[in-house]
Short mmCIF file of C-alpha atoms in Angstrom, two decimals:
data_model
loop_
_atom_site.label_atom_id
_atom_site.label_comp_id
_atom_site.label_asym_id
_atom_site.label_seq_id
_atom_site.Cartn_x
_atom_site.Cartn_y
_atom_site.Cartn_z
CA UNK A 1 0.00 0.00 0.00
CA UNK A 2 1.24 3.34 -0.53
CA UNK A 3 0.96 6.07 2.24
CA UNK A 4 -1.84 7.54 0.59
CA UNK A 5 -4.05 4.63 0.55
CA UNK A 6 -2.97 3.84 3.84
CA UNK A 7 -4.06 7.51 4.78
CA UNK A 8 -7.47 6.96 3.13
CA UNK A 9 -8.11 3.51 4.68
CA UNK A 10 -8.03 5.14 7.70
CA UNK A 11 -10.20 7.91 6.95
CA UNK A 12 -12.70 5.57 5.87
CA UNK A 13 -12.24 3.54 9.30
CA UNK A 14 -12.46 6.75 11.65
CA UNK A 15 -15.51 8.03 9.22
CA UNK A 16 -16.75 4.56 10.30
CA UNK A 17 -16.87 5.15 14.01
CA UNK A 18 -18.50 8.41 13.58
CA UNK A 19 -21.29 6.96 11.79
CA UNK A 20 -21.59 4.49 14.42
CA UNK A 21 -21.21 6.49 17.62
CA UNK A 22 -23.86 8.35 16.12
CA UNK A 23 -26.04 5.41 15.30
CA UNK A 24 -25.33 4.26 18.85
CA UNK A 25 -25.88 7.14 20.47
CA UNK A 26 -29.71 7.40 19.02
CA UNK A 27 -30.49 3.62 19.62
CA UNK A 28 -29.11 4.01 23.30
CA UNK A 29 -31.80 7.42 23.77
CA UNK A 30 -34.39 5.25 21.71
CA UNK A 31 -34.16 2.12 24.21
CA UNK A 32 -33.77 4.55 27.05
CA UNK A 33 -37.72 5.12 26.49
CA UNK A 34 -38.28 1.92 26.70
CA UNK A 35 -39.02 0.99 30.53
CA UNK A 36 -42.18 -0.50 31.04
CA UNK A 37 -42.59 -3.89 31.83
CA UNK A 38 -45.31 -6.39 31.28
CA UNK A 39 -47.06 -9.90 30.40
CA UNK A 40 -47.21 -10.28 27.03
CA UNK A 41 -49.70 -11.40 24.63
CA UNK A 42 -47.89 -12.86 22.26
CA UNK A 43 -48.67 -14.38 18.71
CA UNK A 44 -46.72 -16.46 16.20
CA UNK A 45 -48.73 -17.10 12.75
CA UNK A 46 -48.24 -17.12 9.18
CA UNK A 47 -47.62 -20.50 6.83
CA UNK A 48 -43.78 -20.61 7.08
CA UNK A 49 -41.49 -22.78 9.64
CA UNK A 50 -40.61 -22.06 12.98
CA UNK A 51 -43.47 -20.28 14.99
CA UNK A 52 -43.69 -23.36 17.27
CA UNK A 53 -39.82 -23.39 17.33
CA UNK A 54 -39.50 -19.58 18.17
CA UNK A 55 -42.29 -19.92 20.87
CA UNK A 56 -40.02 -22.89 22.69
CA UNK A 57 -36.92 -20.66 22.18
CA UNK A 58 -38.60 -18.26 25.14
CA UNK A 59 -39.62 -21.31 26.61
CA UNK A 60 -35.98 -22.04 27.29
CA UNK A 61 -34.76 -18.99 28.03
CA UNK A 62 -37.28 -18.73 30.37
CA UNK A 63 -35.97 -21.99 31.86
CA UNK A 64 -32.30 -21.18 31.45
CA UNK A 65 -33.01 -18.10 33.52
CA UNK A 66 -34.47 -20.46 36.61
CA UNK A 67 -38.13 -18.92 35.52
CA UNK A 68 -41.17 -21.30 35.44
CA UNK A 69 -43.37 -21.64 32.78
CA UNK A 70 -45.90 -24.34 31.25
CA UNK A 71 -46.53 -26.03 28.19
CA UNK A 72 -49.61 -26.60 26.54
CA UNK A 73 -50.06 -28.24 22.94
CA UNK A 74 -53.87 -28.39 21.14
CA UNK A 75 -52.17 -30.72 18.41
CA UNK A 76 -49.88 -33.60 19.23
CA UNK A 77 -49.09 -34.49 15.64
CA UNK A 78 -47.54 -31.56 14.91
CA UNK A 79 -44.49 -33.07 14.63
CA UNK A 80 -41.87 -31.45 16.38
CA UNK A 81 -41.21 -33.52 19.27
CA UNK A 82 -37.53 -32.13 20.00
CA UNK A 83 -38.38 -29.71 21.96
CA UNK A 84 -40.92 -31.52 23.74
CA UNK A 85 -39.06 -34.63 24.26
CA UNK A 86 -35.88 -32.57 25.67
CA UNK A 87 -38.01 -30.47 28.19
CA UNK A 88 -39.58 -33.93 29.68
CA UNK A 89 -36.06 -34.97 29.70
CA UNK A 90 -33.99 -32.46 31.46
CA UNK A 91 -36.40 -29.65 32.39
CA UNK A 92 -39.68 -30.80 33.74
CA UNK A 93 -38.81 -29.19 37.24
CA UNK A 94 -38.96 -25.69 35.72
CA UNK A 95 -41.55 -26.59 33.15
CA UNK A 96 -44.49 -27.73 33.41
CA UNK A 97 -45.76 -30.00 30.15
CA UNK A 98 -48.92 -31.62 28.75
CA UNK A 99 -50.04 -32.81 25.60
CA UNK A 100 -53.60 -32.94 25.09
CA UNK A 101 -54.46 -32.88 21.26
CA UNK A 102 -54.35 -36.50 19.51
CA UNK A 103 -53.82 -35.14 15.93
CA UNK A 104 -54.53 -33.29 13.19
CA UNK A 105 -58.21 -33.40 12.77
CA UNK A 106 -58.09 -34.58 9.60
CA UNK A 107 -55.53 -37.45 10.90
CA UNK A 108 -57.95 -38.54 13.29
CA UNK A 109 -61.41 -37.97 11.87
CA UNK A 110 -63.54 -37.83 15.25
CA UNK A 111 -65.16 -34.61 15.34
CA UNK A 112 -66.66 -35.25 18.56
CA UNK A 113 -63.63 -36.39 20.35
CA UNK A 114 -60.96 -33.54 18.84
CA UNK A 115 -63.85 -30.93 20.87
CA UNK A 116 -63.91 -32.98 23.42
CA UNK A 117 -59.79 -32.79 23.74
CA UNK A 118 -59.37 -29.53 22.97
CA UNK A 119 -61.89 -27.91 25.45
CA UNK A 120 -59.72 -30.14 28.33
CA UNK A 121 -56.69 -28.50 26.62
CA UNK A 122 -58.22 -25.20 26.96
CA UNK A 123 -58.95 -25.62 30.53
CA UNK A 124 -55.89 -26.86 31.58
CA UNK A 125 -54.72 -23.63 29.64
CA UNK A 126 -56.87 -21.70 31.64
CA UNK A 127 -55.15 -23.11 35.11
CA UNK A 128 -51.76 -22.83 33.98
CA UNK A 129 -52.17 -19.24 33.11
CA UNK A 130 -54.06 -18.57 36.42
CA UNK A 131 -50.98 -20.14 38.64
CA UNK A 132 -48.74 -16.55 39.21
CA UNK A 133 -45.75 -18.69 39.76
CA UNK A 134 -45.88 -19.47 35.80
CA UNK A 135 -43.88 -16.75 34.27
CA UNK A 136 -44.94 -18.07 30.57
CA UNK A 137 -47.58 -19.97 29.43
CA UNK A 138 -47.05 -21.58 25.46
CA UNK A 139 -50.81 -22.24 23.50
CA UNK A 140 -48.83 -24.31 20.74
CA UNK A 141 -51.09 -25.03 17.95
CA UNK A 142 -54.09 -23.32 19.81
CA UNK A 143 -55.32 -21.20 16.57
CA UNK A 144 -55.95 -24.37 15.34
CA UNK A 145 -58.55 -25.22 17.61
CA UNK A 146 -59.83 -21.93 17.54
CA UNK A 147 -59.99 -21.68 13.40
CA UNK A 148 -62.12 -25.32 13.89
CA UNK A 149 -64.49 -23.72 16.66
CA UNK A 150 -63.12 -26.50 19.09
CA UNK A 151 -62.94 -23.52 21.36
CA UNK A 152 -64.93 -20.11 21.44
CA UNK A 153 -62.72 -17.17 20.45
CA UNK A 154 -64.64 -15.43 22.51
CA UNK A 155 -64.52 -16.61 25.66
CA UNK A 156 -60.04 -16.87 25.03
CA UNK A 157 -59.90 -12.97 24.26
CA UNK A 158 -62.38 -12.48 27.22
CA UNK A 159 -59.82 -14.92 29.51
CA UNK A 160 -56.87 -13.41 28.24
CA UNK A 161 -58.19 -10.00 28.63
CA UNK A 162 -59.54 -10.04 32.06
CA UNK A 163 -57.72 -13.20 33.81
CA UNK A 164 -54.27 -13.45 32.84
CA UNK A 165 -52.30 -12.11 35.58
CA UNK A 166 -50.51 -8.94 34.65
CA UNK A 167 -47.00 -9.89 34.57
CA UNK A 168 -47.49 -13.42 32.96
CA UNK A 169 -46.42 -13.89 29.00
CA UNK A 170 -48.92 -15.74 27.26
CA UNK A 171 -47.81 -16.88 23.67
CA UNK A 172 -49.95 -18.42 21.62
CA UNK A 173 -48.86 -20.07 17.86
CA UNK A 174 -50.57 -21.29 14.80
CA UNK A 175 -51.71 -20.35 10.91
CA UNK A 176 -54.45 -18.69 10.64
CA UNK A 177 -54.38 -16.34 13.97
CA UNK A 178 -57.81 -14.86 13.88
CA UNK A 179 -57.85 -11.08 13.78
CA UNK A 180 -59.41 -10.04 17.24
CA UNK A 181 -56.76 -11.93 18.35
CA UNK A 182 -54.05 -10.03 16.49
CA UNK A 183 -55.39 -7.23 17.69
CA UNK A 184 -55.48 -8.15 21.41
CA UNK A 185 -51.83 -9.12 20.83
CA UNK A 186 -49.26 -7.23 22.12
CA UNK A 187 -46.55 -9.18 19.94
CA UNK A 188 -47.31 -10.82 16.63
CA UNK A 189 -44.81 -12.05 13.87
CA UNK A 190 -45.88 -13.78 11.18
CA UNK A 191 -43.35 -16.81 9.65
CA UNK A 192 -44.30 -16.11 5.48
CA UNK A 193 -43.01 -19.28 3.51
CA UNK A 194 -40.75 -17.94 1.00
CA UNK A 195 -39.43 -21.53 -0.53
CA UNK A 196 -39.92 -25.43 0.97
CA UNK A 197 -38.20 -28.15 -0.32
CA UNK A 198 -41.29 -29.94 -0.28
CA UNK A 199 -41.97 -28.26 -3.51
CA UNK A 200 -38.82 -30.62 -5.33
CA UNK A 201 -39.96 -33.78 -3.85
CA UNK A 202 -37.51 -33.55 -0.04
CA UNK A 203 -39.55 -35.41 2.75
CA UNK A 204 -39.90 -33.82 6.46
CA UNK A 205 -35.95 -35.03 7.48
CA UNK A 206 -35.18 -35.51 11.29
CA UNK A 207 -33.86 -32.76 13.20
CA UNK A 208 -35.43 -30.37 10.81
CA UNK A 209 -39.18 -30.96 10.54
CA UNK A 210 -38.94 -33.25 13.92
CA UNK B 1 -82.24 -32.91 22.56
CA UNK B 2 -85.39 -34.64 20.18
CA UNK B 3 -84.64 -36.93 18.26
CA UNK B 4 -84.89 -35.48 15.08
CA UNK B 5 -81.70 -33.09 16.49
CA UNK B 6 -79.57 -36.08 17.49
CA UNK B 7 -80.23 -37.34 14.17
CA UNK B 8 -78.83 -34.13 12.37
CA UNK B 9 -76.12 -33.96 14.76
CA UNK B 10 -74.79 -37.69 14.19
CA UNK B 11 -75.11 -36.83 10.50
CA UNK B 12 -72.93 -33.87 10.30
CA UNK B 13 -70.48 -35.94 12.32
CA UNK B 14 -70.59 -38.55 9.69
CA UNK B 15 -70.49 -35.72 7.11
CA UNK B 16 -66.91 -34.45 8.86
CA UNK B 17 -65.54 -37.91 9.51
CA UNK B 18 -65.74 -38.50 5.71
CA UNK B 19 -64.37 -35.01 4.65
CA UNK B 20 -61.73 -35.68 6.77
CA UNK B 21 -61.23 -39.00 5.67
CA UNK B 22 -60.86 -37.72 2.17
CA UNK B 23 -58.35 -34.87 3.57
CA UNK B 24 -56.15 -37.59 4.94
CA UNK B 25 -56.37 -39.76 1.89
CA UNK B 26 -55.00 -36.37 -0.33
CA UNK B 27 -52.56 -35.39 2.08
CA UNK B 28 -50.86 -39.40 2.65
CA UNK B 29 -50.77 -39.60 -1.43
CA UNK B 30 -48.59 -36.12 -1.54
CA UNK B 31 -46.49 -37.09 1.37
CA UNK B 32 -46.01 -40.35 -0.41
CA UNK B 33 -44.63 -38.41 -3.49
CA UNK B 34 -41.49 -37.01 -1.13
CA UNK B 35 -39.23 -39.27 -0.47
CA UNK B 36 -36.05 -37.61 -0.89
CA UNK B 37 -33.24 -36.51 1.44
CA UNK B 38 -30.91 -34.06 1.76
CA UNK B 39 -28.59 -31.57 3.68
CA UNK B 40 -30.53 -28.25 3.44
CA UNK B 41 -29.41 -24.51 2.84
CA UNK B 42 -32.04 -22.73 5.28
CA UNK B 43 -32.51 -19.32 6.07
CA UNK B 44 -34.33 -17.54 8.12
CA UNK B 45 -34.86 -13.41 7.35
CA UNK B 46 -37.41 -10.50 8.08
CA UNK B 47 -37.57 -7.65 10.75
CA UNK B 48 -39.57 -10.38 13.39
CA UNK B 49 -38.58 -12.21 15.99
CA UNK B 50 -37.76 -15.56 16.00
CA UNK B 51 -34.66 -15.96 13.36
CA UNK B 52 -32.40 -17.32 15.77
CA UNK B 53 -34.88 -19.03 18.16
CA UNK B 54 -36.63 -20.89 15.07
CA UNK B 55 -33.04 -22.01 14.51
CA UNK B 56 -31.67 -23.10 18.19
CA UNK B 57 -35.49 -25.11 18.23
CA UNK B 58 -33.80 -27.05 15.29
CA UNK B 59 -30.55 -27.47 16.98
CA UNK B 60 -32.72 -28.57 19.89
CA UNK B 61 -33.86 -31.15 18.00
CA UNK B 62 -30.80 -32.37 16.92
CA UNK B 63 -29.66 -32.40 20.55
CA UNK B 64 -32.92 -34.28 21.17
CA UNK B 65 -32.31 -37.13 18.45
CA UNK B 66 -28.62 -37.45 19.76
CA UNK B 67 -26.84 -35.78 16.31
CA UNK B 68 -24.12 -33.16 16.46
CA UNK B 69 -24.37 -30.15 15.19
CA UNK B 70 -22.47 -27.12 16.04
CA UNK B 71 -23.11 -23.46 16.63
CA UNK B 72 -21.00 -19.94 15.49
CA UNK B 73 -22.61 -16.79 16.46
CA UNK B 74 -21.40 -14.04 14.59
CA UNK B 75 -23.08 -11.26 16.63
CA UNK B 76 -22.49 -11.50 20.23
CA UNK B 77 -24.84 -8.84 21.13
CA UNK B 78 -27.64 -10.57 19.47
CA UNK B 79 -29.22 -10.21 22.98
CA UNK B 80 -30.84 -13.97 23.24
CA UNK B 81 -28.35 -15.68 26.20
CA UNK B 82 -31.05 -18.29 27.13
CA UNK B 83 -30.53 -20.63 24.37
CA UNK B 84 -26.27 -20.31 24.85
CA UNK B 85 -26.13 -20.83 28.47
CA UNK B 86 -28.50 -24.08 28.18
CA UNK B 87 -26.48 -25.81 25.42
CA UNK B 88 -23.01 -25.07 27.02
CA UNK B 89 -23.82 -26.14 30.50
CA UNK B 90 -26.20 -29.75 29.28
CA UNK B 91 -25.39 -30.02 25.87
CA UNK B 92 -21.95 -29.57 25.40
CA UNK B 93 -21.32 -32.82 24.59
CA UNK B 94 -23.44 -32.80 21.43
CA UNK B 95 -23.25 -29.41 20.06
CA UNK B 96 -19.66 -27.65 19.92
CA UNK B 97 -20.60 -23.82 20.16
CA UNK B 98 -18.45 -20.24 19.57
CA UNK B 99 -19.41 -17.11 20.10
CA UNK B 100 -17.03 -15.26 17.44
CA UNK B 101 -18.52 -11.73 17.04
CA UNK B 102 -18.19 -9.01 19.49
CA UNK B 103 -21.36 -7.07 19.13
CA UNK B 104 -23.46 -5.19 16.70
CA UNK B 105 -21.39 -3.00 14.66
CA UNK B 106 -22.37 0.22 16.46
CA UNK B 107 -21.53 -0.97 19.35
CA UNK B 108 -18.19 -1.84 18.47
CA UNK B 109 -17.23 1.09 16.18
CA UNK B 110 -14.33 -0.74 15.35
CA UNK B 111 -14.39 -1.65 12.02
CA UNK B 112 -11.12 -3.00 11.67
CA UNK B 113 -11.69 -5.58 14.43
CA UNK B 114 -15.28 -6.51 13.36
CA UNK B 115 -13.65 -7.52 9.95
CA UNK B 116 -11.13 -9.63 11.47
CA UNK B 117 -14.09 -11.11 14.28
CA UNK B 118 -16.26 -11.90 11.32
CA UNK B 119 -13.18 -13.46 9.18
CA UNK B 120 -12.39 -15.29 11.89
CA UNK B 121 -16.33 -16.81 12.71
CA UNK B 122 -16.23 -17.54 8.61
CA UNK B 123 -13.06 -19.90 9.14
CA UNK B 124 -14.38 -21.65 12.43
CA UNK B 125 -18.08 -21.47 10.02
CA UNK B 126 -16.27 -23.38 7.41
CA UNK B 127 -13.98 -26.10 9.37
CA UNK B 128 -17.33 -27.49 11.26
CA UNK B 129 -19.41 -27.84 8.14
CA UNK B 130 -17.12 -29.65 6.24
CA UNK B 131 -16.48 -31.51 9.85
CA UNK B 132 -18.89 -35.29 8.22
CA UNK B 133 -19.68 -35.14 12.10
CA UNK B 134 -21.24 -32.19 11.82
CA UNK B 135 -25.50 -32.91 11.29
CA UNK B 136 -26.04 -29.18 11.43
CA UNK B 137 -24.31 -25.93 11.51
CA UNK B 138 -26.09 -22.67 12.27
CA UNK B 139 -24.67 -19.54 11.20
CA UNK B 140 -26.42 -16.71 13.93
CA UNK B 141 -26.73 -13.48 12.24
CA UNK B 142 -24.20 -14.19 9.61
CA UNK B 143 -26.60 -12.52 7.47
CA UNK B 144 -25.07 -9.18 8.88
CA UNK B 145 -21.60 -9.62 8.80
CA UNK B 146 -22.58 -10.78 5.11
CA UNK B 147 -24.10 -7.44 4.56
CA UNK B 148 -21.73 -5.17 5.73
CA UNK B 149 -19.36 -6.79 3.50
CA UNK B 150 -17.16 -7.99 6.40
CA UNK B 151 -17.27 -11.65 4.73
CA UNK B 152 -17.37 -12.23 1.02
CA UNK B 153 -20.63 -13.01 -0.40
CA UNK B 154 -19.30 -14.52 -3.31
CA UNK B 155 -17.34 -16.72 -1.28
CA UNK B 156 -19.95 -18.25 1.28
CA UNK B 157 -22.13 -18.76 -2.07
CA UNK B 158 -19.30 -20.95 -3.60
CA UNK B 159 -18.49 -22.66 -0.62
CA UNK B 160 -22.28 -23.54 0.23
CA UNK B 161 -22.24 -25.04 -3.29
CA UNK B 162 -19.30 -26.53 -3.82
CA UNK B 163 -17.94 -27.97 -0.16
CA UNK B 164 -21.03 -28.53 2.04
CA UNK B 165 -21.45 -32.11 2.89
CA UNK B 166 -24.73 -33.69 0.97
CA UNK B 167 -26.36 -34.29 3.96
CA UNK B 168 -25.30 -31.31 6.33
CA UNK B 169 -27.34 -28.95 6.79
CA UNK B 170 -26.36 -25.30 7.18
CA UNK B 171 -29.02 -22.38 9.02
CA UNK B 172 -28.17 -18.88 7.84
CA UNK B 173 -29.95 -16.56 10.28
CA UNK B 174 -30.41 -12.26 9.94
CA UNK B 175 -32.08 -9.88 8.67
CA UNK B 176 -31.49 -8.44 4.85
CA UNK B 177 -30.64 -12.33 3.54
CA UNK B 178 -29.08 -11.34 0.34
CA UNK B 179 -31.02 -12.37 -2.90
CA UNK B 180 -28.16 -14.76 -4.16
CA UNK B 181 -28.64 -16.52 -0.58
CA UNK B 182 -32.15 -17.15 -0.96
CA UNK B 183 -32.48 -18.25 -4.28
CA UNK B 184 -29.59 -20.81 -3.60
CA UNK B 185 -31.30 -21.62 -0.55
CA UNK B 186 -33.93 -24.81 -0.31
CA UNK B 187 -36.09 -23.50 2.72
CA UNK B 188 -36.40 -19.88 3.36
CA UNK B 189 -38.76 -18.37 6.04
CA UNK B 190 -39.01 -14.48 6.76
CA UNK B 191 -40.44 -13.40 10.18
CA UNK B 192 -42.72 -10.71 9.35
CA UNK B 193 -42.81 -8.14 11.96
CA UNK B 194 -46.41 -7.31 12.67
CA UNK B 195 -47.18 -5.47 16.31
CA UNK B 196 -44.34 -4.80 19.03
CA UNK B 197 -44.50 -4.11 22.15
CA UNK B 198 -41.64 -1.49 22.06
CA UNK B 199 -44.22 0.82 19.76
CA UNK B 200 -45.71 0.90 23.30
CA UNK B 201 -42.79 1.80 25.72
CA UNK B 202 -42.41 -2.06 26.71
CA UNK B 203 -38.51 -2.65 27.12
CA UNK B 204 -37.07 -6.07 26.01
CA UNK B 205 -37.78 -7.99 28.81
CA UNK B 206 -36.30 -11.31 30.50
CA UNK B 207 -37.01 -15.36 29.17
CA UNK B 208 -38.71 -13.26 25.96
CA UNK B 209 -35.75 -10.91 24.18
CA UNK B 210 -33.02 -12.54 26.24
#
């Protein structure tokens, strides 16, 4: 290098920091707003991967952080046992886990007994989220239920609303989150499927899908 | 309930057991049609949450089933502790894990050394995919260090192509994936941000953000 690209290379580094103190600086006064702290409502929807996956991810921070929290899940088959199978494992001290769904209603094809299921999911649901030593209840696979009218929409927005205590995060995950929902929600992300392999003929592969 | 209501109701039970019969039958003959198996590119974009957490639940899993797979985090600042701290203190064993990166780049605002951090996560990135051990490898936030040119595009492309394993597959996590990454990508997933809780003065709170 000769002196005068070493001069502008470091030009362009010090113009660098600038930029970023700068762009530090306004995050830090930004976040420095930020001090409120409360349960959350929390919603993971949409048709791509990983709102079940991202739901369990504060499920184990909550238990790497000595925090208790409960698991409930509307649909067993939903495949991704993982999680499930490594909280009953290690974790089932801080966590509290029950499976209640049998299926995918279509998997099963008993109308009668997938209500019947997910109204005991719901009030086990309802229990777990009353109990103020839970930190954070997970609804996995609850829209579900709610999209089928297995349980009332109503009377979950009216629980959530005027039961949960303040400080406890409820998340609930799912296609198809219906709107009132949403809009109760104090948190919603939505996974969008922007390619699957499915589409070129690759199965559900362990450790991915399950 | 008369009669004539029972009647009706054990009909449209029929009526459901059958269109979900039919559901089943669809959905078994497409499943049937993917048989195939592969390492896959997956990445995981958008301005929501659950990137990284989507991706630990799928290193979980691994864990779970008993496969390695390995971890480099290219941000360190990337906020989300809960999911480190459990793997090195149980899973240590199963999945080898480096925190490379020193922080966001404006918290740094050192650009020299976030080049050389990044350089350096790229190398370790590299040695445990082509590692045959090696089930999975995430990539936390590469997407980042990728856009702010502090690893070569060009190169991660080739070596995705050319040097990956066949059956390894690689998680690219971040926002702004880079259009060449998702189009060589098999399974791509962007978390839509759609309500958060910081609009409303909520700071990032403990077992959700970290």
């Amino acid at each position: 290098m000769t002196e005068e690209t070493i001069a502008t290379a470091e030009s362009d580094l010090a113009r660098h920091a600038e930029k970023m103190a700068k762009k530090k600086a306004a995050r830090d006064k930004i976040m420095a707003t930020k001090t409120g702290e409360k349960g959350l409502i929390i919603v993971h929807t949409g048709k791509g991967k990983g709102k079940s996956s991202a739901a369990f991810g504060m499920i184990f921070r909550h238990i790497a952080h000595g925090k208790k929290c409960a698991v409930v899940q509307f649909i067993k088959g939903a495949m991704s046992t993982g999680e499930r199978d490594m909280i009953l494992k290690h974790f089932s001290d801080l966590c509290d886990f029950h499976t209640m769904g049998e299926g995918f209603t279509w998997e099963t094809q008993d109308k009668a007994r997938d209500i019947e299921m997910a109204q005991a999911a719901w009030e086990k649901a309802k229990e777990l989220i009353r109990d103020p030593l839970n930190s954070m209840v997970l609804l996995d696979e609850v829209n579900i239920a709610i999209r089928y009218d297995y349980i009332d929409l109503a009377e979950v927005l009216e629980f959530l609303a005027t039961e949960k205590p303040p400080m406890t995060h409820v998340v609930l995950t799912g296609r198809n989150a219906k709107d009132e929902l949403i809009e109760l929600a104090d948190l919603v992300t939505e996974m969008e499927l922007v390619k699957h392999p499915f589409r070129s003929g690759i199965k559900a592969q362990i450790g991915v899908e399950y």
